[in-house]
CSV table of N, CA and C in Angstrom, one decimal:
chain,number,residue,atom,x,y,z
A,1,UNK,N,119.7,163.9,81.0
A,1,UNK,CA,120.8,164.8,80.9
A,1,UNK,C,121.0,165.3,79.4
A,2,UNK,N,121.1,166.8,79.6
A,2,UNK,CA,121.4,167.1,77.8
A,2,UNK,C,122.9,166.9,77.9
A,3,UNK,N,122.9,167.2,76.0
A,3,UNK,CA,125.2,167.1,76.1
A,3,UNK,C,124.9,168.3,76.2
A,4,UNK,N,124.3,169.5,75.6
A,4,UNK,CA,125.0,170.7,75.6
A,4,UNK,C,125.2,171.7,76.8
A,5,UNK,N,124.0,171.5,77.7
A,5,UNK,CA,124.5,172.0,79.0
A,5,UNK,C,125.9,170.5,80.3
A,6,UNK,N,126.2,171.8,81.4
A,6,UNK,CA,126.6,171.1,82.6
A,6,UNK,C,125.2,170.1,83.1
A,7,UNK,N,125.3,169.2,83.7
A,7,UNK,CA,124.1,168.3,84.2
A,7,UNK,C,123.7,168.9,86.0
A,8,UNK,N,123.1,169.4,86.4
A,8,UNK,CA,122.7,169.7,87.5
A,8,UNK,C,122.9,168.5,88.5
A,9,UNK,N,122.5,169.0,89.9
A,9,UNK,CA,123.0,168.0,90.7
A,9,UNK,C,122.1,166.9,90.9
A,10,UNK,N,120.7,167.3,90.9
A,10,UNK,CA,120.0,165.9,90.3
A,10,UNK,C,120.0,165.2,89.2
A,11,UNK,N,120.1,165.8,88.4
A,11,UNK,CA,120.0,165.0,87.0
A,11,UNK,C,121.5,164.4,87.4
A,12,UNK,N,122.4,164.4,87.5
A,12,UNK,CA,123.8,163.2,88.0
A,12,UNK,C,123.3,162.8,89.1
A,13,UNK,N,122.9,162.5,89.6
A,13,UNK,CA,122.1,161.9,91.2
A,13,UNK,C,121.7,160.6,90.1
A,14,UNK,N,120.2,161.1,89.6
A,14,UNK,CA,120.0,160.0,88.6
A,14,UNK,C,120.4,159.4,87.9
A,15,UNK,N,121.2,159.9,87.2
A,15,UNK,CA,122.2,159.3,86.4
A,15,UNK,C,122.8,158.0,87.5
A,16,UNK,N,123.8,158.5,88.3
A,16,UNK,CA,124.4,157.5,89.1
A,16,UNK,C,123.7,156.2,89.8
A,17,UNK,N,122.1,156.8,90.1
A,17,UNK,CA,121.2,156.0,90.5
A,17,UNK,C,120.7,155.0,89.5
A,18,UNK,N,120.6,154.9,88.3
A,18,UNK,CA,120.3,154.3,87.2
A,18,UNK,C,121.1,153.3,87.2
A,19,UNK,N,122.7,154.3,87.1
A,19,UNK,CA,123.6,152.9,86.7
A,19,UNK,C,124.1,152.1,88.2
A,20,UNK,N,123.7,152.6,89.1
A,20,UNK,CA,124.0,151.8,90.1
A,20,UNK,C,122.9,150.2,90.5
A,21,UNK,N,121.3,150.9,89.6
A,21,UNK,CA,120.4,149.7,89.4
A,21,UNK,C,121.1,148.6,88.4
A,22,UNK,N,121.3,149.3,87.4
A,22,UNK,CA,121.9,148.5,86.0
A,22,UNK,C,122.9,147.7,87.0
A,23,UNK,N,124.0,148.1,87.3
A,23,UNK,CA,124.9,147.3,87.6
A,23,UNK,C,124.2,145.9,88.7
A,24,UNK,N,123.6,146.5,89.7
A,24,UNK,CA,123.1,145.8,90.5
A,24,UNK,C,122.4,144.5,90.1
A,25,UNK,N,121.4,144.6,89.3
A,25,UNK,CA,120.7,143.7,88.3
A,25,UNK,C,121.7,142.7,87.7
A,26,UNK,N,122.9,143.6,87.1
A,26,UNK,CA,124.1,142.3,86.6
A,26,UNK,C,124.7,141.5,87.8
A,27,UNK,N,124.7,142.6,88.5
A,27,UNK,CA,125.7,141.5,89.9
A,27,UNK,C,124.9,140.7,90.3
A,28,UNK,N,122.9,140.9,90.7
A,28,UNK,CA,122.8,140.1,90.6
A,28,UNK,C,122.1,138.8,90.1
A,29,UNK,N,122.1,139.0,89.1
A,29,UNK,CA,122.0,137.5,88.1
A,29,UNK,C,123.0,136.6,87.8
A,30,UNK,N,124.2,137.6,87.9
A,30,UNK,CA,125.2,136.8,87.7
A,30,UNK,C,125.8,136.0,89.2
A,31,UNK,N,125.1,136.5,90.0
A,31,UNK,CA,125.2,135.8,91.5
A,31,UNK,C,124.0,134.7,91.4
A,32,UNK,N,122.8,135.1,90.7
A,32,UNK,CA,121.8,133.8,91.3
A,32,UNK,C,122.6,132.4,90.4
A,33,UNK,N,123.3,132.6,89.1
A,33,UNK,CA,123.7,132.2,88.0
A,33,UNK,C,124.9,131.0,88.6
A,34,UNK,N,125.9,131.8,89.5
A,34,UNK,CA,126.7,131.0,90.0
A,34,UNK,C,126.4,130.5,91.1
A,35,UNK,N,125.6,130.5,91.9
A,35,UNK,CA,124.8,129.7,93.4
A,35,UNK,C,124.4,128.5,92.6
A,36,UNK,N,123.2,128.7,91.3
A,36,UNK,CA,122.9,127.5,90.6
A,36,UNK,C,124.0,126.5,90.1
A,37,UNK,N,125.1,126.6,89.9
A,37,UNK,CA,126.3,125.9,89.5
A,37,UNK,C,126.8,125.2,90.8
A,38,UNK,N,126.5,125.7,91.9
A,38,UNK,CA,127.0,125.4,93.0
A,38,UNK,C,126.1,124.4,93.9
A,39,UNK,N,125.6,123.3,92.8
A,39,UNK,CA,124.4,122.5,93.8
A,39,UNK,C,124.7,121.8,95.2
A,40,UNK,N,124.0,122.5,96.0
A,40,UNK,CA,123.4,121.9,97.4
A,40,UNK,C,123.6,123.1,97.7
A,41,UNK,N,124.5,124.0,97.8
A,41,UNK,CA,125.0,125.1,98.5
A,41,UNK,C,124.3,126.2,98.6
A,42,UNK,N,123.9,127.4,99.2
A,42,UNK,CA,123.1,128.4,100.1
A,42,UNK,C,124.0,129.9,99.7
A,43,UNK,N,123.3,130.8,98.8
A,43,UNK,CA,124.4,132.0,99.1
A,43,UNK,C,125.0,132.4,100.3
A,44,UNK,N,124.9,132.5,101.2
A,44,UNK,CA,125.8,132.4,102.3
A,44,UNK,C,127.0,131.8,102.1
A,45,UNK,N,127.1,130.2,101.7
A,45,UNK,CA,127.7,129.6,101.7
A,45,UNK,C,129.0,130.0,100.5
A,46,UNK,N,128.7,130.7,99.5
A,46,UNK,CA,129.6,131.2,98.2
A,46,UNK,C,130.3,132.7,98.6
A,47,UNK,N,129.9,133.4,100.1
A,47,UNK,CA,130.6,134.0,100.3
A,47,UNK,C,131.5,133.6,101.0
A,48,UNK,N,132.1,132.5,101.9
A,48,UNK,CA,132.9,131.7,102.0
A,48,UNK,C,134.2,131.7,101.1
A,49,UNK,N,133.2,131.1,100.1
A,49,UNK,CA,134.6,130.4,98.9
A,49,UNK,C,135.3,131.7,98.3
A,50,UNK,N,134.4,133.4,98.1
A,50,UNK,CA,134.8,133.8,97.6
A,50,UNK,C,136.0,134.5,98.3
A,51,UNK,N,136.2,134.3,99.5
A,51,UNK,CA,137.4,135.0,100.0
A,51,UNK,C,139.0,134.5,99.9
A,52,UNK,N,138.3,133.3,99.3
A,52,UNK,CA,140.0,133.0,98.0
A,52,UNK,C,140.1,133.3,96.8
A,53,UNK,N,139.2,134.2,96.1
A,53,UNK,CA,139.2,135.1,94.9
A,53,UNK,C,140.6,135.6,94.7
A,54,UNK,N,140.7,136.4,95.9
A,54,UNK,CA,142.4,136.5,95.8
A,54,UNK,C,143.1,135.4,96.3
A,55,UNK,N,144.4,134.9,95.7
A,55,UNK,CA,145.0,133.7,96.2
A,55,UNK,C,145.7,134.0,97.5
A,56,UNK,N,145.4,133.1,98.5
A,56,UNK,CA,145.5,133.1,99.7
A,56,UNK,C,146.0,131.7,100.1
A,57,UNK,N,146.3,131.6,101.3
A,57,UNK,CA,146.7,129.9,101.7
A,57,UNK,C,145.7,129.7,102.7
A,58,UNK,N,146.0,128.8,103.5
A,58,UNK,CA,144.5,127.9,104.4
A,58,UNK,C,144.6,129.0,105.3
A,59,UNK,N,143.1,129.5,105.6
A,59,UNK,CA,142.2,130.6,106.8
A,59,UNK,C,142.2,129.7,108.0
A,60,UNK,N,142.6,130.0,109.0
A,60,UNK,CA,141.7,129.5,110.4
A,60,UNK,C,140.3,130.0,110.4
A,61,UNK,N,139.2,129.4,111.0
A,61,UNK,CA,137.9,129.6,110.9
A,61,UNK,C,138.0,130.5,111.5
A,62,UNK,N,138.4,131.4,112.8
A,62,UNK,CA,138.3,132.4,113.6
A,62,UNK,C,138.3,133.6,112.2
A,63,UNK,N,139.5,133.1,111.4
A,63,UNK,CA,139.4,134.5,110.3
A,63,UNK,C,138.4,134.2,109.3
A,64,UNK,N,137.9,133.8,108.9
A,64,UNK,CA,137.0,133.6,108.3
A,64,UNK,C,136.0,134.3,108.8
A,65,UNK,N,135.5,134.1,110.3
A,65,UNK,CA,134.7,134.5,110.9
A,65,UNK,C,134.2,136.4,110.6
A,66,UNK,N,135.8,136.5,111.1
A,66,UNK,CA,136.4,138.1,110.9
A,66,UNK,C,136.2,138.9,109.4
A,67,UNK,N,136.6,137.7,108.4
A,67,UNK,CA,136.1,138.5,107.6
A,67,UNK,C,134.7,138.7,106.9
A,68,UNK,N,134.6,137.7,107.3
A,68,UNK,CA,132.7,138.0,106.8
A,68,UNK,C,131.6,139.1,107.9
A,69,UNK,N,132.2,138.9,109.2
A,69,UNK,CA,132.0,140.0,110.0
A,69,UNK,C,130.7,139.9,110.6
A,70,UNK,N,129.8,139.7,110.2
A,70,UNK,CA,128.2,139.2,110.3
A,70,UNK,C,127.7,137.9,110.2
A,71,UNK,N,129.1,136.5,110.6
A,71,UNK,CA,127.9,135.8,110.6
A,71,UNK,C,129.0,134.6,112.3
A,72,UNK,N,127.8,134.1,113.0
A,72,UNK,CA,128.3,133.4,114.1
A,72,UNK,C,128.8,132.5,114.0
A,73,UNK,N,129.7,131.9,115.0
A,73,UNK,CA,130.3,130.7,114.9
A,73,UNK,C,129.4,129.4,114.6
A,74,UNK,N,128.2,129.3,115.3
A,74,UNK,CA,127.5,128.1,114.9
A,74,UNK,C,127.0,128.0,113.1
A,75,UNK,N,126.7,129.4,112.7
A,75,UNK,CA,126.7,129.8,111.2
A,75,UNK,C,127.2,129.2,110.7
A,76,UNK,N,128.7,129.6,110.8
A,76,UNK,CA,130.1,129.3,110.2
A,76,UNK,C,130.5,127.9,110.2
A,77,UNK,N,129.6,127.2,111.3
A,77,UNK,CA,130.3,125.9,111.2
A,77,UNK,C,129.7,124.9,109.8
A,78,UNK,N,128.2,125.6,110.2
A,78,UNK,CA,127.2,124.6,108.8
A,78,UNK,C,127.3,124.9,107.5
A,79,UNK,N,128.0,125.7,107.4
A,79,UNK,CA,128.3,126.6,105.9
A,79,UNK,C,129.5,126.1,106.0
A,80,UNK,N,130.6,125.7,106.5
A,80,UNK,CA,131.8,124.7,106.3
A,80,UNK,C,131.5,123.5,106.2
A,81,UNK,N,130.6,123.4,106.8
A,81,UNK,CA,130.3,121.5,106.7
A,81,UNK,C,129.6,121.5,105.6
A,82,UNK,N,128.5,122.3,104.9
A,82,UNK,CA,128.1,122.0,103.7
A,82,UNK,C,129.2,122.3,102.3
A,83,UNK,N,130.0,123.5,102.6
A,83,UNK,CA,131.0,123.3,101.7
A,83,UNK,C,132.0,121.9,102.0
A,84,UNK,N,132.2,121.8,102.7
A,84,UNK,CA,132.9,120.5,103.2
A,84,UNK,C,132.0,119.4,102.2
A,85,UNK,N,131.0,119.3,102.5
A,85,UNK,CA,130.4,117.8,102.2
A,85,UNK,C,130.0,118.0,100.9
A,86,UNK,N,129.9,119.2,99.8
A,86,UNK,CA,129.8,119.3,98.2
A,86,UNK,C,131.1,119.2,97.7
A,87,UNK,N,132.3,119.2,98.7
A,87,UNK,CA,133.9,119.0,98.0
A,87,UNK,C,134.5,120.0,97.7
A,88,UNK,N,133.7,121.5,97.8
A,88,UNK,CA,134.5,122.9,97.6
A,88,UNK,C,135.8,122.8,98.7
A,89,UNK,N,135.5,123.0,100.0
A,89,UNK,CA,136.7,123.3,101.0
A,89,UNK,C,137.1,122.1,101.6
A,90,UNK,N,138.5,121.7,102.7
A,90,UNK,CA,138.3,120.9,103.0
A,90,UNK,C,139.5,121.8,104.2
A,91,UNK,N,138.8,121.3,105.2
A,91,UNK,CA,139.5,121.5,106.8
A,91,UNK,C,140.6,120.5,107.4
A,92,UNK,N,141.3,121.1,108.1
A,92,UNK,CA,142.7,120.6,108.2
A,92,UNK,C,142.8,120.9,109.9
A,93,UNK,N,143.5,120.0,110.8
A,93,UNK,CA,144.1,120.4,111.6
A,93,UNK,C,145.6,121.7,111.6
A,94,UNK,N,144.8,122.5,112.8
A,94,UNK,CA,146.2,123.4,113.1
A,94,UNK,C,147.4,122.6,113.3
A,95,UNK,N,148.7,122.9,113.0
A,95,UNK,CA,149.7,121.6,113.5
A,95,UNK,C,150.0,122.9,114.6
A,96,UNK,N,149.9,124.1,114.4
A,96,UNK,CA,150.6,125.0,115.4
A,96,UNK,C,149.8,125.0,116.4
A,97,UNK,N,148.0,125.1,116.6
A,97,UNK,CA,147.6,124.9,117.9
A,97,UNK,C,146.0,124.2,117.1
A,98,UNK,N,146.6,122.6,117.9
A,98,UNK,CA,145.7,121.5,117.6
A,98,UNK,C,144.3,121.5,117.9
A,99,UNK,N,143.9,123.0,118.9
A,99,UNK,CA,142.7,123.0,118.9
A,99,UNK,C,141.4,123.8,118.0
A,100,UNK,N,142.3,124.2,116.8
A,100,UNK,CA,141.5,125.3,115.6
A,100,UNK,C,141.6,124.1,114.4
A,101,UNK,N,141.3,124.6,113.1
A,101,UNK,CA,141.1,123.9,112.2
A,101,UNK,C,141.8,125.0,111.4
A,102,UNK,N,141.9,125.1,110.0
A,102,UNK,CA,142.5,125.7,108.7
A,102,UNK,C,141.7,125.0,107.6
A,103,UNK,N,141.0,126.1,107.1
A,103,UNK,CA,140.4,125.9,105.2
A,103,UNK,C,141.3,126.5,104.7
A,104,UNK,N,140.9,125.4,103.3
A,104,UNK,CA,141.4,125.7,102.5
A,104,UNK,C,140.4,125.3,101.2
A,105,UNK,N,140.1,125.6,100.1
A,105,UNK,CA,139.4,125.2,99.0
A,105,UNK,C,140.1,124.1,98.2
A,106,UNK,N,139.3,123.1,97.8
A,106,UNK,CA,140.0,122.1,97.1
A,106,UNK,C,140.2,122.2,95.5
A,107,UNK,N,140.5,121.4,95.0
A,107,UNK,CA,140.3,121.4,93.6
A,107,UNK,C,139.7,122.3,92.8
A,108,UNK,N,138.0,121.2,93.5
A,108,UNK,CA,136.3,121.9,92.7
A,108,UNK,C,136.6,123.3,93.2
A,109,UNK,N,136.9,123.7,94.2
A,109,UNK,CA,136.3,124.8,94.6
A,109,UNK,C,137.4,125.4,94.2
A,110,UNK,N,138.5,125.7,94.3
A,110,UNK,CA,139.1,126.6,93.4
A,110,UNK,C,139.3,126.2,91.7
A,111,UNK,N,138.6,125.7,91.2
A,111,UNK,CA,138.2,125.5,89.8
A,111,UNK,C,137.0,126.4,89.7
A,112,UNK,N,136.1,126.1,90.8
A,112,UNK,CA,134.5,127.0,90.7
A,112,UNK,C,135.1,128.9,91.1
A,113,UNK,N,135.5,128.7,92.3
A,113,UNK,CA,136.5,130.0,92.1
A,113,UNK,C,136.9,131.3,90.9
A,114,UNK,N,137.7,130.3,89.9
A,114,UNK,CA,138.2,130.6,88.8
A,114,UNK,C,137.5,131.2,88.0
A,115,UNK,N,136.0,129.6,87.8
A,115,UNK,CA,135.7,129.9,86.6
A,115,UNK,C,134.5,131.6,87.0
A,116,UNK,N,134.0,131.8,88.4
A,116,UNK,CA,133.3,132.8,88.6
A,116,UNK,C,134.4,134.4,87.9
A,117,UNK,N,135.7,134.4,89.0
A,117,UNK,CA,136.8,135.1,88.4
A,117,UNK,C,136.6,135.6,86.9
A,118,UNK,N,136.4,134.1,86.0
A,118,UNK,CA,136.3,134.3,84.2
A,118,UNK,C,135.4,135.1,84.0
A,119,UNK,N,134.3,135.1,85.0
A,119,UNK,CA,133.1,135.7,83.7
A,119,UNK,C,133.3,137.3,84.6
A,120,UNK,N,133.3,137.5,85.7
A,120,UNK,CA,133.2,138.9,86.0
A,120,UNK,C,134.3,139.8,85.1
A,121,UNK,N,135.8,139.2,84.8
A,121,UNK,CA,136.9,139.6,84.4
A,121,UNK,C,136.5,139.8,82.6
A,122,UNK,N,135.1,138.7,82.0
A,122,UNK,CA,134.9,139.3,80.9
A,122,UNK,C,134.0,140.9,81.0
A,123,UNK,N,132.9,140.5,81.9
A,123,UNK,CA,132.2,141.3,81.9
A,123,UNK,C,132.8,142.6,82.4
A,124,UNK,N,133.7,142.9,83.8
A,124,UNK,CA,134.6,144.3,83.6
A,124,UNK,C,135.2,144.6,82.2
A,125,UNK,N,136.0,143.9,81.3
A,125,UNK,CA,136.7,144.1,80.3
A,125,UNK,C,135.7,145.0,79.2
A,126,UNK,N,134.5,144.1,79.4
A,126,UNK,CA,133.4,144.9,78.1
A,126,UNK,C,132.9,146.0,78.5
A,127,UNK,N,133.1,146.5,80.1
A,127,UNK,CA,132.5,147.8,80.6
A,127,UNK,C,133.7,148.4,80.2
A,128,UNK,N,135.1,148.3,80.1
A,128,UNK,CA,136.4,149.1,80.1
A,128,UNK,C,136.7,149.1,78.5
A,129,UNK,N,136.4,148.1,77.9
A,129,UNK,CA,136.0,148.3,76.2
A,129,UNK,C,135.1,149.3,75.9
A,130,UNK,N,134.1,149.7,76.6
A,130,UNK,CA,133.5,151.3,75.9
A,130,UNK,C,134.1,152.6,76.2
A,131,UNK,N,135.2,152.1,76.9
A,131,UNK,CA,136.3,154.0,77.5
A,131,UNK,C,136.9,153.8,76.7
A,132,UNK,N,137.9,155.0,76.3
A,132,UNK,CA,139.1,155.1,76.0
A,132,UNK,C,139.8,154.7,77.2
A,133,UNK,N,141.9,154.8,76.4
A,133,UNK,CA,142.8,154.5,77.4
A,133,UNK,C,143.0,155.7,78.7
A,134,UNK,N,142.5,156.6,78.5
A,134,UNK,CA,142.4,157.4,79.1
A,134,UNK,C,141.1,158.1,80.4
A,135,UNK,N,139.9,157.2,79.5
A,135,UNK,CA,138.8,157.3,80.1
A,135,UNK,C,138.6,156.0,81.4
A,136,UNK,N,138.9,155.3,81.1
A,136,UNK,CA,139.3,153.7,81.9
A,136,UNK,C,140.5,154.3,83.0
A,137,UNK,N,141.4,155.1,82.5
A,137,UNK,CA,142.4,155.5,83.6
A,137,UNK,C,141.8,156.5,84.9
A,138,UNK,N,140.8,157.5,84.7
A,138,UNK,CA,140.2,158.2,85.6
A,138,UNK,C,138.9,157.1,86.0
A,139,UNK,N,138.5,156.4,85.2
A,139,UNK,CA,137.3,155.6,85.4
A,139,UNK,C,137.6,154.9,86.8
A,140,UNK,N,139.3,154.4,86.9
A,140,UNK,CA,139.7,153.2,87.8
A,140,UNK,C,139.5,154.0,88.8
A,141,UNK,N,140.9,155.5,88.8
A,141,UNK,CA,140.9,155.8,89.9
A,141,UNK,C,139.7,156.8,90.4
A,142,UNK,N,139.1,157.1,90.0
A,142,UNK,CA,137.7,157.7,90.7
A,142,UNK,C,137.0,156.3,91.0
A,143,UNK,N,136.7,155.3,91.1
A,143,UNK,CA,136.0,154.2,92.0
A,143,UNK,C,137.2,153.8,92.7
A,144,UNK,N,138.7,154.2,92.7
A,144,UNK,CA,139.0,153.7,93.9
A,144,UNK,C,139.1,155.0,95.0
A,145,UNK,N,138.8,156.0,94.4
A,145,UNK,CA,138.3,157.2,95.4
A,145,UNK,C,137.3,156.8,96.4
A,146,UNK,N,135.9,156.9,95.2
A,146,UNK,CA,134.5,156.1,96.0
A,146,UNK,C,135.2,155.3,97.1
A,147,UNK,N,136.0,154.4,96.7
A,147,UNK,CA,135.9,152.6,97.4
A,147,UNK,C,136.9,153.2,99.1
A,148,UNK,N,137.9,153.9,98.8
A,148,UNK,CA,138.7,154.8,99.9
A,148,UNK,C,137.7,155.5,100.9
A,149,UNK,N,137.2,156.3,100.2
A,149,UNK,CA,136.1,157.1,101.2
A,149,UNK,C,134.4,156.9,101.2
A,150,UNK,N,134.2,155.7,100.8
A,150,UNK,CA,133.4,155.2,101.1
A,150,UNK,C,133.1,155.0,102.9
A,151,UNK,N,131.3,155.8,103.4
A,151,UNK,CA,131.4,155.8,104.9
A,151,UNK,C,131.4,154.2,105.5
A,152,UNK,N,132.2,153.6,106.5
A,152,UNK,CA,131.8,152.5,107.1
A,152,UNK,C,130.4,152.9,108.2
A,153,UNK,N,129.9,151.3,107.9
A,153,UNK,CA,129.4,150.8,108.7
A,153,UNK,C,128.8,151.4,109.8
C-alpha cells in the first residue's frame, strides 16, 4: 500500500489478510505457551477453564456443554475428569436437582485463569499503545462492528 494514494480493494484485502496471519501466529503461540503450563491437560480441555475468563459462578455441565457447542457429553465428561484430577475444576452436587453436577474452577485454576487474562491484557495494551486516544477509540468500536455482524455458523 502507498500513503499517498487511497489503497484499492485488494491491496486492503491484503493488508487485513497479513494482519489477520500476524495476529493468528500470536494467538497461537501464546495458546501452545499456556497448554504447556497446564501439565497433563489437552487443548480442548483449556477451553473449558476459559469460560470463567469472565467471572462467573458454578456452570451445570449441560451449560457448559451449550457453550462450547461442538463437543458431546461423553467428551465433556473426560475433559472434566482430567481437569478434575490436575486440580483446575472441581464438581459439586446440584442441591436444586441432585441429579446434575455444577463446576466450578478452584484455586489453581482460577490462578491459571488469571495469570492467562495477564498476559493477553499486556499484549492488547501494547497493540492499543501504538494508536492514539482517538485511534484506539474507532479501533474498539470497528472490531466490535466486525464482532456484531460477523456471519454465524
Amino acid at each position: 500500500m502507498t500513503s499517498t494514494s487511497f489503497p484499492d480493494r485488494p491491496e486492503m484485502t491484503t493488508a487485513l489478510l497479513r494482519f489477520i496471519f500476524f495476529l493468528s501466529d500470536h494467538i497461537e503461540q501464546q495458546q501452545w505457551n499456556f497448554e504447556q503450563q497446564m501439565k497433563g491437560c489437552h487443548p480442548e480441555d483449556v477451553r473449558v477453564l476459559f469460560l470463567w475468563m469472565e467471572p462467573r459462578g458454578p456452570l451445570m455441565v449441560k451449560e457448559i456443554a451449550q457453550a462450547l457447542g461442538d463437543v458431546n457429553l461423553s467428551t465433556l465428561t473426560r475433559i472434566l475428569d482430567r481437569l478434575e484430577q490436575h486440580g483446575y475444576i472441581r464438581r459439586m452436587l446440584n442441591q436444586e436437582d441432585r441429579r446434575s453436577f455444577r463446576v466450578i474452577p478452584t484455586e489453581q485454576g482460577q490462578r491459571t485463569i488469571e495469570a492467562f487474562l495477564q498476559e493477553w491484557q499486556s499484549i492488547s495494551q501494547g497493540v492499543l499503545d501504538t494508536l492514539t486516544t482517538t485511534e484506539q477509540l474507532v479501533f474498539i468500536d470497528l472490531l466490535a462492528k466486525v464482532q456484531r455482524n460477523w456471519p454465524s455458523r
